[in-house]
Short mmCIF file of C-alpha atoms in Angstrom, two decimals:
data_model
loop_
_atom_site.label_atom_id
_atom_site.label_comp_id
_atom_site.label_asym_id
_atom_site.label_seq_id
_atom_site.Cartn_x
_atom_site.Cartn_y
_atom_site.Cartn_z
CA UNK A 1 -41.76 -0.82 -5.03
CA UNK A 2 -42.94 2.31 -4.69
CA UNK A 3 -39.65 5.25 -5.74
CA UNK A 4 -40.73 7.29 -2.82
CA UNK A 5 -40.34 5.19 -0.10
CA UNK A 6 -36.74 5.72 1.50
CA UNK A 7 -36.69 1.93 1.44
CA UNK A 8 -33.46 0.43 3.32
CA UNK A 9 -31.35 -1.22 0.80
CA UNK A 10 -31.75 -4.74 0.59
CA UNK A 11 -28.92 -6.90 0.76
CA UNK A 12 -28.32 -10.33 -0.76
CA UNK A 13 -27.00 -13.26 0.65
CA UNK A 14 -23.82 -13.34 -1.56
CA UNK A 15 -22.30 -9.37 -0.05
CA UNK A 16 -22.63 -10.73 3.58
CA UNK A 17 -20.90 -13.43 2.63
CA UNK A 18 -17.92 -11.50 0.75
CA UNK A 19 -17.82 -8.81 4.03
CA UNK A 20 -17.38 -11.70 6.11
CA UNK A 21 -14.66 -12.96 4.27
CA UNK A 22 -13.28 -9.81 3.95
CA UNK A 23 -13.40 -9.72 7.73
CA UNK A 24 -12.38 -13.45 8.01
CA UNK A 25 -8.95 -11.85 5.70
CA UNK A 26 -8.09 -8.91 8.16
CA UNK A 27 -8.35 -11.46 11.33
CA UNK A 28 -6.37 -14.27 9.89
CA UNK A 29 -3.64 -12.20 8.40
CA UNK A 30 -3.56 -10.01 11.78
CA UNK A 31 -3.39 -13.18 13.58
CA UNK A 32 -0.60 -14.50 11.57
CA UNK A 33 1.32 -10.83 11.48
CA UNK A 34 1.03 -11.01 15.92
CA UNK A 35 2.27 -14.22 15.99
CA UNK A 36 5.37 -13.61 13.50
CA UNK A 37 5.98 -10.24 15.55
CA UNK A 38 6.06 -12.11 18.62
CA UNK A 39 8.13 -14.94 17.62
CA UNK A 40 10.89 -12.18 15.82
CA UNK A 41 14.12 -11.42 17.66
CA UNK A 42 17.04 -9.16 16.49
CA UNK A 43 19.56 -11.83 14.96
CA UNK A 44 22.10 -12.60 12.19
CA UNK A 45 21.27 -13.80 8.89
CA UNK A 46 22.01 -17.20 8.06
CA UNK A 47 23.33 -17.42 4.82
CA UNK A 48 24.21 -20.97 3.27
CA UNK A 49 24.78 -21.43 -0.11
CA UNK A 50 24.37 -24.53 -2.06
CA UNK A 51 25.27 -25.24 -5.61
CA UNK A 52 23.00 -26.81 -7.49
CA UNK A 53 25.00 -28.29 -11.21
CA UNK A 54 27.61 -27.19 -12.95
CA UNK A 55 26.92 -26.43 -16.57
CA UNK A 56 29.42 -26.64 -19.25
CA UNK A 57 28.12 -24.20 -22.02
CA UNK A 58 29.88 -22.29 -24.95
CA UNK A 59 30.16 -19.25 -22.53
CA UNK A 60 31.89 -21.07 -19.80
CA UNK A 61 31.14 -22.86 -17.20
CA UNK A 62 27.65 -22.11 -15.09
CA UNK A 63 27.26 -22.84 -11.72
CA UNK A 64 23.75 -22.63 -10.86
CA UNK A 65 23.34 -22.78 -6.68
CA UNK A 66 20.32 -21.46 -4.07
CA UNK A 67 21.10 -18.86 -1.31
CA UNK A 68 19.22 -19.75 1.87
CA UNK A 69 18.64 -17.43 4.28
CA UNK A 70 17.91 -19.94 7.57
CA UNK A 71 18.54 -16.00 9.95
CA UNK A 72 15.97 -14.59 11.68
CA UNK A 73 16.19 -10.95 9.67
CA UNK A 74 15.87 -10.43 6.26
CA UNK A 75 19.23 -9.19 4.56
CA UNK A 76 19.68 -6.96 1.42
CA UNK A 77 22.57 -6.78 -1.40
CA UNK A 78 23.97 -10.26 -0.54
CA UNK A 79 27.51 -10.38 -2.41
CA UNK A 80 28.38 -14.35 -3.25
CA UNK A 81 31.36 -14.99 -4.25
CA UNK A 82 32.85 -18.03 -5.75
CA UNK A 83 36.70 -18.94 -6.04
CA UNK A 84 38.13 -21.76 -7.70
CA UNK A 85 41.48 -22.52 -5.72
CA UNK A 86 44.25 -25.24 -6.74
CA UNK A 87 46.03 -25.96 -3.39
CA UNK A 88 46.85 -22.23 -1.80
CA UNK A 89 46.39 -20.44 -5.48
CA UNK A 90 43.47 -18.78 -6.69
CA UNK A 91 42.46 -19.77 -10.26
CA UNK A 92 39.88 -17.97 -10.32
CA UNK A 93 37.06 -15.43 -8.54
CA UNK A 94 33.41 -14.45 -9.75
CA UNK A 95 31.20 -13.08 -7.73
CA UNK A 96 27.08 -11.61 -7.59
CA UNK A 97 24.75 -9.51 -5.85
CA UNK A 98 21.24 -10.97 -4.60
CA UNK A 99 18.75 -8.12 -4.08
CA UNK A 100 17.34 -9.45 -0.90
CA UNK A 101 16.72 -13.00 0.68
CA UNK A 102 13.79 -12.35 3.23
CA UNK A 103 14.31 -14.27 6.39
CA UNK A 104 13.39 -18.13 5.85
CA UNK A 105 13.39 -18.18 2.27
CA UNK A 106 15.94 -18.95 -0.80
CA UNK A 107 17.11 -17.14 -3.70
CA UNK A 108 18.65 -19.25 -6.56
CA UNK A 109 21.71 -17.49 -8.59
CA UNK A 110 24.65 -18.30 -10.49
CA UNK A 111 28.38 -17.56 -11.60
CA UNK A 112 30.05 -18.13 -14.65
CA UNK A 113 33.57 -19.60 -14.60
CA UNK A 114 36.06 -20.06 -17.57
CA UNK A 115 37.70 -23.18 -15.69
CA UNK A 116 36.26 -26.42 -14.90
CA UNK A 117 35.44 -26.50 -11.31
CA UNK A 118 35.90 -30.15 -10.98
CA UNK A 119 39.56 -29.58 -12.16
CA UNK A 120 40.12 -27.88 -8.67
CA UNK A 121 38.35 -26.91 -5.40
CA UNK A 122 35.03 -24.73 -5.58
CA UNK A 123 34.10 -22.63 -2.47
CA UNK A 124 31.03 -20.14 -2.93
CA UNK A 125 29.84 -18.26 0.23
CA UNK A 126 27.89 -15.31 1.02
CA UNK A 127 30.73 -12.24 1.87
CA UNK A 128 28.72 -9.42 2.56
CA UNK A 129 24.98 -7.91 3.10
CA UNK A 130 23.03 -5.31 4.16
CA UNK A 131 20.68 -4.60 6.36
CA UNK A 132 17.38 -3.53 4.08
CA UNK B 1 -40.68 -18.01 -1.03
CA UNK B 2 -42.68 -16.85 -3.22
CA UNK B 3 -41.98 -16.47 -7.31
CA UNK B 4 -41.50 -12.83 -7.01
CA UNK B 5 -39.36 -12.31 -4.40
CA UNK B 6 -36.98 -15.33 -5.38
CA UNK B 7 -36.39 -13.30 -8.89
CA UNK B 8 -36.46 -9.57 -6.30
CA UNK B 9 -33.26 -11.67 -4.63
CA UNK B 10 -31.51 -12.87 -7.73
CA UNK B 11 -31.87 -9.27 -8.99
CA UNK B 12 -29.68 -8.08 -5.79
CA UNK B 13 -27.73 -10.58 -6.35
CA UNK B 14 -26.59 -9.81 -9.93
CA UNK B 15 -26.50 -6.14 -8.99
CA UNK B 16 -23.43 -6.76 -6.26
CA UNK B 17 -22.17 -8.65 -8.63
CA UNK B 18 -21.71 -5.99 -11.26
CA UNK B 19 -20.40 -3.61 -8.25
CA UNK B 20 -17.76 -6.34 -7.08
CA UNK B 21 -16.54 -6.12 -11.04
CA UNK B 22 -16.56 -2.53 -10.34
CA UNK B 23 -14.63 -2.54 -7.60
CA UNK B 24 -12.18 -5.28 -8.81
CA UNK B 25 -11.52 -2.73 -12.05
CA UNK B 26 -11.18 0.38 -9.48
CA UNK B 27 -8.48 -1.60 -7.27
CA UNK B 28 -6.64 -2.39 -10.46
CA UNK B 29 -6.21 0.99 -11.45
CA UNK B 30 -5.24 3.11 -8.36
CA UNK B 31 -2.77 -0.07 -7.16
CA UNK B 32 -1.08 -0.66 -10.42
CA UNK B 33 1.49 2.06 -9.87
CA UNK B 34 2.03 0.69 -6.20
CA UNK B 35 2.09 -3.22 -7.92
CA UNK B 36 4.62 -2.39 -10.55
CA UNK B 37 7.34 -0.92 -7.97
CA UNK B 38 10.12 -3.11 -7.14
CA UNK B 39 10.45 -1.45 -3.51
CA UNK B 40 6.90 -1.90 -2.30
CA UNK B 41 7.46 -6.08 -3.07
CA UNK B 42 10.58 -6.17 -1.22
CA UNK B 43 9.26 -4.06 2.03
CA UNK B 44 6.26 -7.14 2.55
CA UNK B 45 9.11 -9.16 3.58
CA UNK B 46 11.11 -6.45 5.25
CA UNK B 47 8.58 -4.49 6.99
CA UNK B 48 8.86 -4.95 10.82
CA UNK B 49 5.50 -7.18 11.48
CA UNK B 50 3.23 -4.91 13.90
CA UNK B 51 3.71 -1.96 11.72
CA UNK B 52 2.39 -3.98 9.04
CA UNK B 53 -0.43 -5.07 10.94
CA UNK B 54 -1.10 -1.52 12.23
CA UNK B 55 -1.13 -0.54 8.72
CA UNK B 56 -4.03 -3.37 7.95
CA UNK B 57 -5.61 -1.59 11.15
CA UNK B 58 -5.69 1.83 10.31
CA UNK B 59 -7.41 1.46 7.03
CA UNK B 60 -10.48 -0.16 8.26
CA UNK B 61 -11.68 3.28 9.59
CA UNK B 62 -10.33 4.82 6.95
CA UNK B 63 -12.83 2.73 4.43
CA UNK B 64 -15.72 2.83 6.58
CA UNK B 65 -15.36 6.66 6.33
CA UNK B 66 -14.47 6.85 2.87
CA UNK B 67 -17.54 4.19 2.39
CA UNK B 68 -19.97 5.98 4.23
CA UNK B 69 -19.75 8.86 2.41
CA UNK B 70 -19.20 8.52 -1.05
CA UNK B 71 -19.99 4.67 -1.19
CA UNK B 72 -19.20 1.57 -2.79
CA UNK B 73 -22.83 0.98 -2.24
CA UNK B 74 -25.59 3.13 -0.91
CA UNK B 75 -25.35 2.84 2.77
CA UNK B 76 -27.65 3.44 5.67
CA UNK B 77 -26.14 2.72 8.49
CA UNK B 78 -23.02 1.60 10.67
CA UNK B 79 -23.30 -1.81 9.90
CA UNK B 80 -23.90 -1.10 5.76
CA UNK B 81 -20.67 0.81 6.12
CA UNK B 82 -18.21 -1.55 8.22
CA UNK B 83 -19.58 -4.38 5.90
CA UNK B 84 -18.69 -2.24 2.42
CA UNK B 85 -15.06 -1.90 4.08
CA UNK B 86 -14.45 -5.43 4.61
CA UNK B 87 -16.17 -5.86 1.09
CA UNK B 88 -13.40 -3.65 -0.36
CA UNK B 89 -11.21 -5.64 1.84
CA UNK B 90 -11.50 -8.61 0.17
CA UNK B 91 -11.58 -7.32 -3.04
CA UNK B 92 -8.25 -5.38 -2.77
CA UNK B 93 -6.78 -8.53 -1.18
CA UNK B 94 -7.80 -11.02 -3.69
CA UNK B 95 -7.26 -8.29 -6.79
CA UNK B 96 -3.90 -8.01 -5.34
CA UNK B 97 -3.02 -11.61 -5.00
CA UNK B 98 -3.98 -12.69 -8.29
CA UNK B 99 -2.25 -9.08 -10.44
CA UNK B 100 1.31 -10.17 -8.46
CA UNK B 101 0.76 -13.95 -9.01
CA UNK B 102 0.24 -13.17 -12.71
CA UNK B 103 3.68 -10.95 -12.25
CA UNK B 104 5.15 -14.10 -10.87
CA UNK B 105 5.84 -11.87 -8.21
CA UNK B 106 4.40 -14.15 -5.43
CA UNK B 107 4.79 -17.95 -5.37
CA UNK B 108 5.66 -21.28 -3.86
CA UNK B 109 9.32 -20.11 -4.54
CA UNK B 110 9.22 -17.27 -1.81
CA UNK B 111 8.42 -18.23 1.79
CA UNK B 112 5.33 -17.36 3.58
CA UNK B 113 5.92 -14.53 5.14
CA UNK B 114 7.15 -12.45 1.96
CA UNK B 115 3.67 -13.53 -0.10
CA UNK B 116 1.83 -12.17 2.73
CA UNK B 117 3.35 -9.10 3.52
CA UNK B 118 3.42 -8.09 -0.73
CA UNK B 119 -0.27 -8.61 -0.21
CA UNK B 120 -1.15 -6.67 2.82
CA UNK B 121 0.73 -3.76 1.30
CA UNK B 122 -1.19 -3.78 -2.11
CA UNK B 123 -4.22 -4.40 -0.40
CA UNK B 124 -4.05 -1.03 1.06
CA UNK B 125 -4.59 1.03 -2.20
CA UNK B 126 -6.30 -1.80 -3.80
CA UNK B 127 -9.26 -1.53 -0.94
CA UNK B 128 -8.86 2.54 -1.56
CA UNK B 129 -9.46 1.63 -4.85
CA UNK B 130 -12.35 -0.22 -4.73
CA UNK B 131 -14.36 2.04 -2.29
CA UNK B 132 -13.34 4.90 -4.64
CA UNK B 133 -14.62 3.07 -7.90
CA UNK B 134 -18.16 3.58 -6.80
CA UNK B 135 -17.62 7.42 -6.77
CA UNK B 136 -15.53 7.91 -9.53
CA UNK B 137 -17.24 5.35 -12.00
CA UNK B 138 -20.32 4.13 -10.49
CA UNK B 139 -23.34 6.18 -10.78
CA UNK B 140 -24.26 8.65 -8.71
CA UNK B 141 -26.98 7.53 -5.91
CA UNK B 142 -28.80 10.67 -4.55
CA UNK B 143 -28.45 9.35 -0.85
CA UNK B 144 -24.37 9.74 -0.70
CA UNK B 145 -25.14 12.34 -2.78
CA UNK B 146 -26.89 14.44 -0.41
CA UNK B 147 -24.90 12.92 2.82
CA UNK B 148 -21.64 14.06 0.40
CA UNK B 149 -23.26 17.54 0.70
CA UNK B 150 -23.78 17.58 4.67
CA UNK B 151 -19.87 16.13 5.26
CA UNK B 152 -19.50 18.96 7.83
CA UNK B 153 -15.95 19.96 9.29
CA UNK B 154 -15.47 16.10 10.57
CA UNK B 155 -16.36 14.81 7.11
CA UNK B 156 -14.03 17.02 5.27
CA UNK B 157 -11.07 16.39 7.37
CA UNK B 158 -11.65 12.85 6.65
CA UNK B 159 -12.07 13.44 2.88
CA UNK B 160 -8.39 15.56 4.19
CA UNK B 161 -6.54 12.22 5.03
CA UNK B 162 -7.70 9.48 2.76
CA UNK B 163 -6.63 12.52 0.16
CA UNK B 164 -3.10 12.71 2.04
CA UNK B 165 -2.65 8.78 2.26
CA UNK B 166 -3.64 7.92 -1.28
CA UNK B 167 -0.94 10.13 -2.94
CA UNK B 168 1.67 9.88 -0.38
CA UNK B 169 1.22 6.37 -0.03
CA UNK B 170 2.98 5.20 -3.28
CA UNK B 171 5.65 7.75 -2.82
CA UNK B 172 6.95 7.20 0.78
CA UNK B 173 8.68 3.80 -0.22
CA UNK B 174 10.54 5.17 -3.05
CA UNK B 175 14.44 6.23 -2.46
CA UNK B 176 13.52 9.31 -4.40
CA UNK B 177 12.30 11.17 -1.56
CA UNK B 178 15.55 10.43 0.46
CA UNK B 179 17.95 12.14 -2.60
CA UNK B 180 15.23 14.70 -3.05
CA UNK B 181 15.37 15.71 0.65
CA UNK B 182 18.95 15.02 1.04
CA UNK B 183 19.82 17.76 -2.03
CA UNK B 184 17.46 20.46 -0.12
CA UNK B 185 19.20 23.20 1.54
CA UNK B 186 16.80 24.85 4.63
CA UNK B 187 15.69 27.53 2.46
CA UNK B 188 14.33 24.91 -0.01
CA UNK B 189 12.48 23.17 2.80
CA UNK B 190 11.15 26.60 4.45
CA UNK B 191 9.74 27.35 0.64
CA UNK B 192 8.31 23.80 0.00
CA UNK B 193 6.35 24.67 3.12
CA UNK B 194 5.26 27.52 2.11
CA UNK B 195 4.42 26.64 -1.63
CA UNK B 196 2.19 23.39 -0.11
CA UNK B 197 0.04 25.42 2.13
CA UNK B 198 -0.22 28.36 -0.70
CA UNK B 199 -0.96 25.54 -3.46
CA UNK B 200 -3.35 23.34 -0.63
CA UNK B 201 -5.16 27.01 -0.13
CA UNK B 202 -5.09 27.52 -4.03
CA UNK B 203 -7.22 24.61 -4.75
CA UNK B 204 -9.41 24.36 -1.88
CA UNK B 205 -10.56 27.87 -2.22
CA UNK B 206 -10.88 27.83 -5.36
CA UNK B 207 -12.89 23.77 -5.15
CA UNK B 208 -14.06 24.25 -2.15
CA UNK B 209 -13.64 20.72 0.23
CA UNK B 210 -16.85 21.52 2.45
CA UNK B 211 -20.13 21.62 1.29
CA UNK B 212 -19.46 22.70 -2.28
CA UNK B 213 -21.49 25.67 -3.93
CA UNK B 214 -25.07 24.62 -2.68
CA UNK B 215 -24.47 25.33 0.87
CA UNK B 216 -21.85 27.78 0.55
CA UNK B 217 -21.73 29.45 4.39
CA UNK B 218 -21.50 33.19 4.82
CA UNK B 219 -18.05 33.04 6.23
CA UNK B 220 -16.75 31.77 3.37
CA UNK B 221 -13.90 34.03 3.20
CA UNK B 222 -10.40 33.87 2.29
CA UNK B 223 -8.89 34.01 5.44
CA UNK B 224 -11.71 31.85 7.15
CA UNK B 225 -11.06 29.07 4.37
CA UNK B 226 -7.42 29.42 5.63
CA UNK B 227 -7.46 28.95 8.92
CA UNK B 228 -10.00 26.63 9.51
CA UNK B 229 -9.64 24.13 6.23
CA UNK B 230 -6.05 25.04 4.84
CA UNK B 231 -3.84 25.09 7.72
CA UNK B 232 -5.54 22.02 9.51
CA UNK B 233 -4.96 20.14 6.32
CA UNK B 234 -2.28 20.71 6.00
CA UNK B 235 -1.23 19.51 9.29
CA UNK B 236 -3.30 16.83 8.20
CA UNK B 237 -1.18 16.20 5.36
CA UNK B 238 2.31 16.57 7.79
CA UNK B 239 0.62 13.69 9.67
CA UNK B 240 -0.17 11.05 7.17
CA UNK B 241 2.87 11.59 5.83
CA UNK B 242 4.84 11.04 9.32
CA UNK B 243 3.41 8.10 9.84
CA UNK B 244 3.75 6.93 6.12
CA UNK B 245 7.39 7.37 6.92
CA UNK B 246 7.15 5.50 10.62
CA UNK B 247 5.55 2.89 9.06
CA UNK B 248 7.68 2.09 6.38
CA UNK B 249 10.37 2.24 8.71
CA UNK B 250 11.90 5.41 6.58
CA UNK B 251 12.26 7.29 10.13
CA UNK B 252 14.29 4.69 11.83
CA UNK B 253 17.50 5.18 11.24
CA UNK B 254 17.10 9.48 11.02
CA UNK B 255 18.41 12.25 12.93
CA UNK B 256 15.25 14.69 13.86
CA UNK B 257 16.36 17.47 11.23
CA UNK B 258 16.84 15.06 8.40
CA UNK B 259 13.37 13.29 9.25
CA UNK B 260 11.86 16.17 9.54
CA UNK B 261 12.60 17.10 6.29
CA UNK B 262 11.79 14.08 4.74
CA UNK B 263 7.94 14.62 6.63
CA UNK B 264 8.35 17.84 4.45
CA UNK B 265 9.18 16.93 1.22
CA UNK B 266 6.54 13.47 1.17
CA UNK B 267 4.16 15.92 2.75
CA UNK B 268 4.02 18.29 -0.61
CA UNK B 269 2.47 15.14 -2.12
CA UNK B 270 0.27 14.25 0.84
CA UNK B 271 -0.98 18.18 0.65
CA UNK B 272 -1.61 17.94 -2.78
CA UNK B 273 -3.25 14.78 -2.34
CA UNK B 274 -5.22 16.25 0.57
CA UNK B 275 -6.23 19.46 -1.39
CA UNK B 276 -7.49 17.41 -4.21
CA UNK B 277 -9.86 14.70 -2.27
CA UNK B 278 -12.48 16.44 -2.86
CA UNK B 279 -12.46 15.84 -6.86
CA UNK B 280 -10.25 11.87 -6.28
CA UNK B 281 -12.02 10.69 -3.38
CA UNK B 282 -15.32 12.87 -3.38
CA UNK B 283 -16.01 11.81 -7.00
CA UNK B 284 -19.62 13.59 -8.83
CA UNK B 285 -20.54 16.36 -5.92
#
């Protein structure tokens, strides 16, 4: 081919192909971005915590459990605290921070207590949280 | 099909190839600062959901201008350039998926909606990245070359805002700008004002962001350079970085002085960022 000619560039096969996926990218992922938009509303998080095991190790006793966030809106710094209560007395309190839990989705985490729980009653909640 | 043109095809073939490894290695390096931030992962999921998609919007434009004149490939017309965006498209997007699987960043442990919106936000610079690759480490091809050269006022304002949006862009996230703005008395804003524009009219007298040294124009004078490329940019500048800040939801929750201020102090960046295209975005000319 002659250098002079302002030929048009040719183009294979294989770059249509990737621009149309890139295309095929921007549609689907606008398409899934409208629909979430449109099914979002204002709301609470829901935050329910479930322990997982109970570990006893040389540095106490780990309670490994998942945070799940069932809410609607995504919340940030989620304080979970865990008491170990015999009757009306506290034995004992731990607590952690979760970064965030985006709306729908889990976030596993643990405490570390010096008591058995199984030698009294174990209550971990979410107590606090902030809107990111 | 004859012999010849069967091996003329597998040629063009191989050559995209080499410019889609080009343009996966220039997405890697202008996201990686905007990867390895902890606030940009958490905003996917946070982000409210048509400012996202706005976001995925606005940069289509953006990349066909940025593609049609410097180039991820040498492009001829409309269609070339729309097609080169989408290109870079998919090559920020998949670049971007795979970098923050490797992080174990993304996964089946995080629900839907936070894997996608990590994505869409790395695939902004990432796609920046991969149009800008071509200019910055391809080689130079003599027909963006010379189209570089005849940008005119609508071109250079362009070069102006993908300039503004790739600095700003990884900063207006970050709670630095926040303590930054909030430790400002008024004076300090009125001179970080003043400092941008004198900096932003620093550099592009000195560069030059329209036409470069071949086609110099007879009015190129100081206070012609001023008021029709320094002052519009940097309103320019003041814009991108507004609706960084909007998008990003950094406005929301901000009384008009405070916000204002924080347009100020992410718009130092943006004007820098602005002032500069010319030599980031605008590559060899």
């Amino acid at each position: 081919m002659a250098a002079k000619q302002p030929a048009r560039r040719e183009v294979g096969r294989l770059e249509w192909i990737v621009g149309a996926l890139g295309a095929a990218i921007v549609v689907a992922v606008l398409g899934v971005l409208t629909h979430e938009a449109l099914t979002y509303h204002e709301g609470a998080p829901v935050l329910v915590v479930k322990v997982l095991d109970v570990t006893p190790t040389e540095g106490g006793y780990v309670v490994r459990f998942m945070t799940e966030n069932r809410g609607p809106s995504t919340a940030a710094e989620v304080v979970v605290a865990a008491t170990l209560t015999d009757g009306d007395r506290v034995i004992e309190r731990a607590e952690t921070t979760l970064d965030y839990i985006a709306r729908k989705s889990d976030r596993g985490a643990g405490v570390i207590l010096k008591r058995d729980p199984a030698s009294a009653t174990l209550e971990i909640a979410a107590t606090s949280y902030r809107k990111p | 099909m004859t012999a010849r043109t069967a091996a003329r095809m597998r040629e063009i073939e191989k050559g995209f190839l080499v410019g889609l490894g080009r343009a996966a290695g220039g997405s890697i390096v202008f996201a990686l600062p905007v990867l390895m931030t902890m606030e940009m992962w958490s905003l996917g999921a946070s982000m409210d959901r048509p400012r996202l998609a706005l976001l995925l919007v606005a940069i289509v434009p953006l990349l066909v201008g940025l593609s049609h004149y410097i180039g991820f490939e040498e492009t001829e017309t409309w269609v070339d350039d729309l097609r080169d965006a989408f290109v870079a498209i998919a090559v920020g997007f998949v670049t971007s998926a795979i970098v923050l699987s490797l992080f174990g960043l993304i996964g089946p442990h995080l629900s839907f909606d936070e894997v996608l919106g990590a994505i869409v936000i790395q695939t902004v610079p990432a796609s920046f990245g991969a149009v800008i690759a071509q200019g910055q480490l391809g080689q130079s091809d003599e027909a963006d070359d010379s189209r570089n050269k005849q940008a005119g006022y609508g071109g250079s304002l362009l070069f102006v805002a993908s300039g503004a949006v790739f600095l700003s862009f990884n900063i207006a996230p970050t709670e630095e700008i926040d303590f930054i703005s909030a430790s400002m008395t008024p004076w300090h804003a009125i001179a970080l004002v003043l400092v941008s524009i004198a900096m932003m009219h620093a550099i592009v007298y000195s560069v030059g962001f329209e036409g470069q040294s071949a086609t110099r124009p007879d009015d190129y004078s100081f206070w012609s350079v001023f008021v029709r490329n320094s002052l519009p940019g940097y309103a320019i500048a003041l814009l991108v970085s507004a609706a960084m800040l909007w998008i990003f939801g950094r406005l929301d929750d901000l009384g008009a002085s405070a916000a204002l201020r924080l347009v100020i102090v992410l718009g130092f960046p943006a004007a820098m960022g602005a002032a500069f295209a010319r030599l980031i975005v605008g590559g060899q000319s």
